Short mmCIF file of C-alpha atoms and ligand atoms in Angstrom, two decimals:
data_model
loop_
_atom_site.label_atom_id
_atom_site.label_comp_id
_atom_site.label_asym_id
_atom_site.label_seq_id
_atom_site.Cartn_x
_atom_site.Cartn_y
_atom_site.Cartn_z
CA MET V 1 5.19 -6.86 8.26
CA ALA V 2 3.03 -4.70 11.17
CA PHE V 3 0.27 -7.04 11.18
CA GLU V 4 0.02 -10.86 12.11
CA ILE V 5 -0.94 -13.61 9.97
CA SER V 6 0.65 -16.24 11.17
CA LEU V 7 -2.39 -18.54 12.48
CA THR V 8 0.47 -21.34 14.71
CA GLY V 9 -1.04 -22.44 17.64
CA LYS V 10 -5.36 -22.32 16.67
CA THR V 11 -7.10 -24.59 15.40
CA ALA V 12 -10.18 -24.07 12.59
CA VAL V 13 -12.90 -26.43 11.82
CA VAL V 14 -14.28 -26.30 7.40
CA THR V 15 -17.48 -27.39 7.37
CA GLY V 16 -17.92 -29.23 4.01
CA SER V 17 -14.23 -28.86 3.59
CA ASN V 18 -13.11 -32.60 1.08
CA SER V 19 -12.72 -30.61 -1.67
CA GLY V 20 -12.98 -27.58 -3.31
CA ILE V 21 -13.96 -24.52 -1.73
CA GLY V 22 -13.74 -25.39 1.68
CA LEU V 23 -10.64 -28.16 0.85
CA GLY V 24 -8.67 -24.94 -0.16
CA ILE V 25 -9.72 -23.11 2.50
CA ALA V 26 -7.84 -25.45 4.74
CA TRP V 27 -4.77 -25.51 3.11
CA GLU V 28 -4.03 -21.58 3.28
CA LEU V 29 -5.13 -21.73 7.04
CA ALA V 30 -2.53 -24.57 7.66
CA ARG V 31 0.15 -22.93 5.73
CA ALA V 32 -0.66 -20.44 7.42
CA GLY V 33 -0.02 -22.28 10.70
CA ALA V 34 -3.85 -23.87 11.69
CA ASN V 35 -4.13 -27.65 12.67
CA VAL V 36 -7.08 -27.76 10.11
CA VAL V 37 -9.75 -30.08 11.53
CA LEU V 38 -11.37 -31.00 7.84
CA ASN V 39 -15.03 -32.30 7.33
CA SER V 40 -17.68 -34.35 5.03
CA PHE V 41 -20.69 -36.63 5.78
CA THR V 42 -18.47 -39.21 4.25
CA ASP V 43 -16.18 -41.04 6.59
CA SER V 44 -13.48 -42.29 3.40
CA GLU V 45 -10.23 -43.98 3.64
CA ASP V 46 -9.27 -40.54 0.70
CA ASP V 47 -11.25 -38.60 3.68
CA HIS V 48 -8.33 -39.44 6.47
CA ALA V 49 -5.62 -39.06 4.11
CA LEU V 50 -7.05 -35.10 3.06
CA ALA V 51 -5.77 -34.13 5.76
CA GLN V 52 -2.79 -37.12 6.72
CA GLN V 53 -1.53 -34.36 3.20
CA ILE V 54 -2.54 -31.16 4.73
CA ALA V 55 -0.28 -31.86 7.76
CA ASP V 56 2.27 -34.21 6.49
CA GLU V 57 2.92 -31.18 3.73
CA THR V 58 2.67 -27.88 6.85
CA GLY V 59 3.71 -30.03 9.30
CA THR V 60 0.19 -28.96 11.30
CA LYS V 61 -1.84 -30.98 13.22
CA ALA V 62 -5.02 -31.86 10.34
CA ARG V 63 -6.86 -34.44 10.90
CA TYR V 64 -10.36 -35.47 9.44
CA ILE V 65 -14.00 -35.72 11.61
CA GLN V 66 -17.15 -37.17 9.82
CA ALA V 67 -20.47 -35.34 10.41
CA ASP V 68 -23.62 -35.09 8.62
CA MET V 69 -24.58 -30.44 8.15
CA SER V 70 -27.98 -31.26 7.84
CA LYS V 71 -28.21 -32.47 11.66
CA GLY V 72 -28.25 -30.80 14.07
CA GLU V 73 -26.44 -32.59 16.56
CA GLN V 74 -24.04 -33.22 13.81
CA CYS V 75 -23.40 -29.85 13.70
CA ARG V 76 -22.94 -29.68 17.43
CA ARG V 77 -20.94 -32.79 17.92
CA LEU V 78 -18.05 -32.26 14.69
CA ILE V 79 -17.14 -29.53 17.36
CA GLU V 80 -17.08 -31.01 20.18
CA GLU V 81 -15.24 -33.62 18.84
CA ALA V 82 -12.74 -30.29 17.49
CA GLY V 83 -12.25 -29.97 21.17
CA VAL V 84 -11.45 -26.38 20.56
CA CYS V 85 -12.43 -24.52 17.76
CA ASP V 86 -10.29 -20.33 17.67
CA ILE V 87 -11.27 -20.38 14.01
CA LEU V 88 -15.06 -21.86 12.77
CA VAL V 89 -15.89 -21.24 8.77
CA ASN V 90 -19.14 -22.76 7.43
CA ASN V 91 -18.12 -23.58 4.37
CA ALA V 92 -20.92 -26.96 3.77
CA GLY V 93 -23.12 -25.99 0.87
CA ILE V 94 -25.55 -28.07 -1.81
CA GLN V 95 -27.07 -27.07 -4.07
CA HIS V 96 -30.63 -27.49 -6.95
CA VAL V 97 -31.69 -26.42 -9.86
CA ALA V 98 -35.41 -25.35 -10.83
CA SER V 99 -38.05 -23.63 -10.76
CA ILE V 100 -40.09 -22.23 -7.98
CA PRO V 101 -43.24 -24.82 -8.38
CA GLU V 102 -41.34 -27.26 -9.04
CA PHE V 103 -38.70 -27.31 -6.77
CA PRO V 104 -39.40 -30.64 -3.91
CA ALA V 105 -39.05 -29.57 -0.83
CA GLU V 106 -37.37 -32.26 0.53
CA LYS V 107 -34.51 -30.80 -1.22
CA TRP V 108 -35.67 -27.27 0.09
CA ASP V 109 -35.41 -28.13 3.78
CA ALA V 110 -31.67 -30.58 3.15
CA ILE V 111 -30.37 -26.87 1.36
CA ILE V 112 -31.90 -24.80 4.34
CA ALA V 113 -30.41 -27.25 6.22
CA ILE V 114 -27.60 -28.18 5.80
CA ASN V 115 -26.38 -24.48 3.52
CA LEU V 116 -28.28 -22.38 6.61
CA SER V 117 -28.97 -23.69 9.82
CA SER V 118 -25.40 -25.81 10.22
CA ALA V 119 -24.09 -22.64 10.67
CA PHE V 120 -26.71 -21.56 13.65
CA HIS V 121 -25.22 -25.29 14.97
CA THR V 122 -21.73 -25.28 15.07
CA SER V 123 -22.27 -21.00 16.06
CA ALA V 124 -24.24 -22.14 18.89
CA ALA V 125 -21.15 -25.00 20.03
CA ALA V 126 -17.88 -23.28 19.49
CA LEU V 127 -18.42 -19.33 20.66
CA PRO V 128 -18.27 -20.43 23.97
CA MET V 129 -14.71 -21.92 23.21
CA MET V 130 -13.68 -18.95 21.50
CA ARG V 131 -14.93 -16.98 24.24
CA LYS V 132 -13.26 -19.03 26.63
CA ALA V 133 -9.74 -19.04 24.16
CA GLY V 134 -10.49 -15.00 24.37
CA TRP V 135 -10.00 -15.24 20.55
CA GLY V 136 -12.55 -15.75 17.57
CA ARG V 137 -12.52 -15.99 13.73
CA VAL V 138 -16.26 -17.64 12.64
CA ILE V 139 -16.13 -17.55 8.12
CA ASN V 140 -19.16 -18.02 6.62
CA ILE V 141 -19.37 -18.38 2.84
CA ALA V 142 -22.49 -17.41 1.23
CA SER V 143 -22.34 -16.35 -2.14
CA ALA V 144 -22.67 -13.37 -4.53
CA HIS V 145 -26.13 -15.18 -4.14
CA GLY V 146 -25.97 -14.15 -0.80
CA LEU V 147 -26.42 -10.68 -2.43
CA THR V 148 -28.24 -10.58 -5.57
CA ALA V 149 -30.36 -13.76 -6.44
CA SER V 150 -30.98 -15.26 -10.10
CA PRO V 151 -33.72 -17.04 -11.30
CA TYR V 152 -34.24 -21.67 -9.95
CA LYS V 153 -32.03 -21.36 -7.32
CA SER V 154 -35.21 -20.40 -4.61
CA ALA V 155 -34.02 -22.30 -2.15
CA TYR V 156 -29.82 -21.82 -1.98
CA ILE V 157 -30.79 -17.66 -2.24
CA ALA V 158 -33.14 -17.48 -0.18
CA ALA V 159 -30.08 -19.49 2.92
CA LYS V 160 -27.66 -17.32 1.35
CA HIS V 161 -28.86 -14.46 1.93
CA GLY V 162 -29.76 -16.27 6.21
CA ILE V 163 -26.16 -16.87 6.09
CA VAL V 164 -25.35 -13.57 5.38
CA GLY V 165 -28.20 -12.02 8.46
CA LEU V 166 -26.44 -14.74 11.16
CA THR V 167 -23.21 -13.46 10.19
CA LYS V 168 -24.02 -9.68 10.80
CA THR V 169 -25.97 -11.20 13.79
CA THR V 170 -23.52 -13.25 14.97
CA ALA V 171 -21.00 -9.67 14.96
CA LEU V 172 -22.92 -7.71 17.12
CA GLU V 173 -23.35 -10.49 19.92
CA THR V 174 -19.60 -11.29 20.32
CA ALA V 175 -18.98 -7.18 19.33
CA LYS V 176 -17.57 -6.17 22.10
CA GLU V 177 -15.24 -9.32 21.83
CA PRO V 178 -11.89 -10.60 20.50
CA ILE V 179 -14.60 -12.02 18.19
CA THR V 180 -15.34 -11.84 14.57
CA ALA V 181 -17.62 -13.12 11.98
CA ASN V 182 -17.59 -11.95 9.21
CA ALA V 183 -18.98 -14.35 5.12
CA ILE V 184 -16.79 -14.49 2.26
CA CYS V 185 -19.39 -14.05 -0.64
CA PRO V 186 -17.67 -15.94 -3.45
CA GLY V 187 -18.87 -15.19 -7.63
CA TYR V 188 -18.78 -19.28 -9.82
CA VAL V 189 -15.50 -20.90 -8.20
CA LEU V 190 -15.26 -23.67 -10.59
CA THR V 191 -15.23 -26.46 -8.33
CA PRO V 192 -17.71 -29.81 -7.48
CA ILE V 193 -20.99 -28.17 -6.77
CA VAL V 194 -20.73 -26.43 -9.79
CA GLU V 195 -19.53 -28.47 -11.97
CA LYS V 196 -23.05 -30.66 -10.60
CA GLN V 197 -24.90 -26.89 -11.57
CA ILE V 198 -24.44 -27.74 -15.85
CA PRO V 199 -26.22 -30.28 -17.02
CA ASP V 200 -29.05 -28.73 -15.71
CA THR V 201 -28.26 -25.61 -16.58
CA MET V 202 -27.67 -26.90 -19.95
CA LYS V 203 -31.33 -28.46 -20.11
CA GLU V 204 -33.24 -25.67 -18.67
CA TYR V 205 -32.09 -23.13 -21.52
CA ASP V 206 -30.73 -26.02 -24.17
CA MET V 207 -27.47 -25.17 -24.34
CA SER V 208 -24.26 -26.01 -24.94
CA ARG V 209 -21.63 -26.22 -21.50
CA GLU V 210 -19.61 -24.08 -23.08
CA GLU V 211 -22.65 -21.89 -23.74
CA VAL V 212 -23.37 -21.92 -19.82
CA ILE V 213 -20.23 -21.43 -18.48
CA GLU V 214 -20.34 -18.40 -21.06
CA ASN V 215 -23.51 -17.30 -21.22
CA VAL V 216 -24.67 -18.28 -18.08
CA MET V 217 -22.14 -18.73 -15.27
CA LEU V 218 -20.14 -15.98 -16.07
CA THR V 219 -21.51 -13.30 -17.87
CA ARG V 220 -23.11 -11.90 -14.51
CA GLN V 221 -18.93 -12.11 -13.46
CA PRO V 222 -17.71 -9.30 -15.67
CA SER V 223 -13.38 -10.21 -15.09
CA LYS V 224 -15.41 -13.28 -16.95
CA GLU V 225 -12.94 -15.91 -15.05
CA PHE V 226 -13.85 -17.94 -12.40
CA ALA V 227 -11.90 -17.19 -8.65
CA THR V 228 -10.06 -19.47 -7.90
CA VAL V 229 -9.86 -22.15 -4.36
CA GLU V 230 -7.06 -20.38 -3.15
CA GLN V 231 -8.53 -16.77 -3.38
CA MET V 232 -11.19 -18.25 -1.04
CA GLY V 233 -8.20 -19.57 1.12
CA GLY V 234 -6.31 -15.90 0.94
CA THR V 235 -9.48 -14.33 1.74
CA ALA V 236 -10.40 -16.89 5.19
CA THR V 237 -6.45 -16.20 6.26
CA PHE V 238 -7.50 -12.55 5.99
CA LEU V 239 -10.25 -12.35 8.31
CA CYS V 240 -8.14 -14.69 10.84
CA SER V 241 -4.99 -11.40 10.77
CA SER V 242 -4.55 -8.92 12.92
CA ALA V 243 -4.88 -6.63 10.17
CA ALA V 244 -8.48 -8.08 10.06
CA ALA V 245 -9.40 -7.43 13.61
CA GLN V 246 -12.11 -4.21 12.88
CA ILE V 247 -13.50 -6.68 10.31
CA THR V 248 -17.67 -7.54 11.39
CA GLY V 249 -20.52 -8.11 10.42
CA THR V 250 -19.64 -7.65 7.02
CA THR V 251 -19.60 -8.86 3.64
CA ILE V 252 -16.45 -9.63 1.08
CA SER V 253 -17.46 -10.61 -2.65
CA VAL V 254 -14.37 -12.66 -4.67
CA ASP V 255 -16.31 -11.95 -7.27
CA GLY V 256 -14.95 -10.57 -10.19
CA GLY V 257 -17.50 -7.75 -9.70
CA TRP V 258 -20.38 -9.57 -10.16
CA THR V 259 -21.52 -7.49 -7.94
CA ALA V 260 -21.14 -4.27 -8.62
CA LEU V 261 -22.91 -4.37 -11.34
P1 LIG A 1 -17.94 -28.87 -3.46
O1 LIG A 1 -19.33 -29.87 -3.44
O2 LIG A 1 -17.05 -28.78 -3.81
O3 LIG A 1 -17.91 -28.75 -1.90
C1 LIG A 1 -18.99 -28.74 -1.22
C2 LIG A 1 -18.39 -29.08 0.11
O4 LIG A 1 -19.61 -29.59 1.34
C3 LIG A 1 -17.77 -30.92 -0.05
O5 LIG A 1 -16.97 -30.99 0.87
C4 LIG A 1 -19.15 -31.93 0.55
O6 LIG A 1 -18.24 -33.21 0.83
C5 LIG A 1 -19.89 -30.82 1.84
N1 LIG A 1 -21.32 -31.71 2.09
C6 LIG A 1 -22.40 -31.27 1.46
N2 LIG A 1 -22.90 -32.24 2.04
C7 LIG A 1 -22.88 -32.05 3.18
C8 LIG A 1 -23.41 -32.63 4.47
N3 LIG A 1 -24.38 -32.80 4.80
N4 LIG A 1 -22.79 -32.41 5.51
C9 LIG A 1 -21.31 -32.93 5.47
N5 LIG A 1 -20.99 -32.13 4.92
C10 LIG A 1 -21.02 -31.65 3.00
O7 LIG A 1 -19.05 -27.25 -3.43
P2 LIG A 1 -18.04 -25.69 -3.12
O8 LIG A 1 -18.11 -25.17 -4.90
O9 LIG A 1 -16.40 -26.17 -2.32
O10 LIG A 1 -18.86 -25.10 -2.41
C11 LIG A 1 -18.42 -24.62 -0.78
C12 LIG A 1 -19.18 -23.65 -0.88
O11 LIG A 1 -19.05 -22.22 -1.62
C13 LIG A 1 -20.89 -24.04 -0.51
O12 LIG A 1 -21.55 -23.47 1.10
C14 LIG A 1 -21.45 -23.34 -2.17
O13 LIG A 1 -22.87 -22.53 -1.52
C15 LIG A 1 -20.39 -22.18 -2.01
N6 LIG A 1 -19.61 -21.63 -3.20
C16 LIG A 1 -19.67 -22.11 -4.09
C17 LIG A 1 -19.02 -21.43 -4.90
C18 LIG A 1 -18.42 -21.10 -6.39
O14 LIG A 1 -18.99 -21.30 -7.71
N7 LIG A 1 -17.77 -22.86 -6.47
C19 LIG A 1 -19.87 -19.57 -5.19
C20 LIG A 1 -20.69 -19.04 -4.09
C21 LIG A 1 -20.42 -19.71 -3.31
#
């Protein structure tokens, strides 16, 4: 292979990584040799056991640090406690589905805080570490909804468009350094965040579960298949490889053709 994909000796901090895409990315980065820091707002035995399982199966160092990504100071504390952060994956995210007049203001604030502002705080804490190390990768998990819109997801779509903008600014501020910043834009991936949307969408459109999956979720995904967490992990690993050293300030869609429509 003419390019370097091994991440041995690097440390990755993945926010919101005790389930779904974040956990899938942590697994793939560890399989490529990176030490990983898992995170969520909980602090259960299961959370720590996940880190232990990654460490045992990949032979890397993995640990779990509790921090609530809705709170700016905890976002910064996560990076400080990690001590080193060569790869920052801003993945934590929540969703709420309602029309704008019915959208609870506290849900709007929480979605903007977790899905967007957290990435500002973690990046602010991690970029000096990357500069000191002389290498870094910022990978923001946006969405097809960072590039297009759908009804009833105002806060999520605003946050995801926002994180695409933050990604571009991060890339420009680090352009002359061996640091890149990119956003991955997944289409639908069948994870807990998607599972939780199914009942609300069933109510909103008066549809069965199967109809929601076929006619609402995958209707805009021309492949008619959910993307997988392993594919997100593989894309993140590629962005950390030397082949991606000149890829910065852009979005990579992993959406079965959604944004080609
Ligand atoms: P998920 O619900 O499985 O994972 C969300 C993660 O964020 C969990 O680990 C959860 O514990 C964590 N989290 C939530 N609130 C937090 C907080 N306050 N502090 C710290 N961690 C917190 O969902 P997912 O599908 O894996 O989503 C991960 C990311 O991918 C999100 O940013 C989501 O918007 C994005 N995304 C998902 C899809 C999809 O179809 N699943 C599509 C596009 C983008």
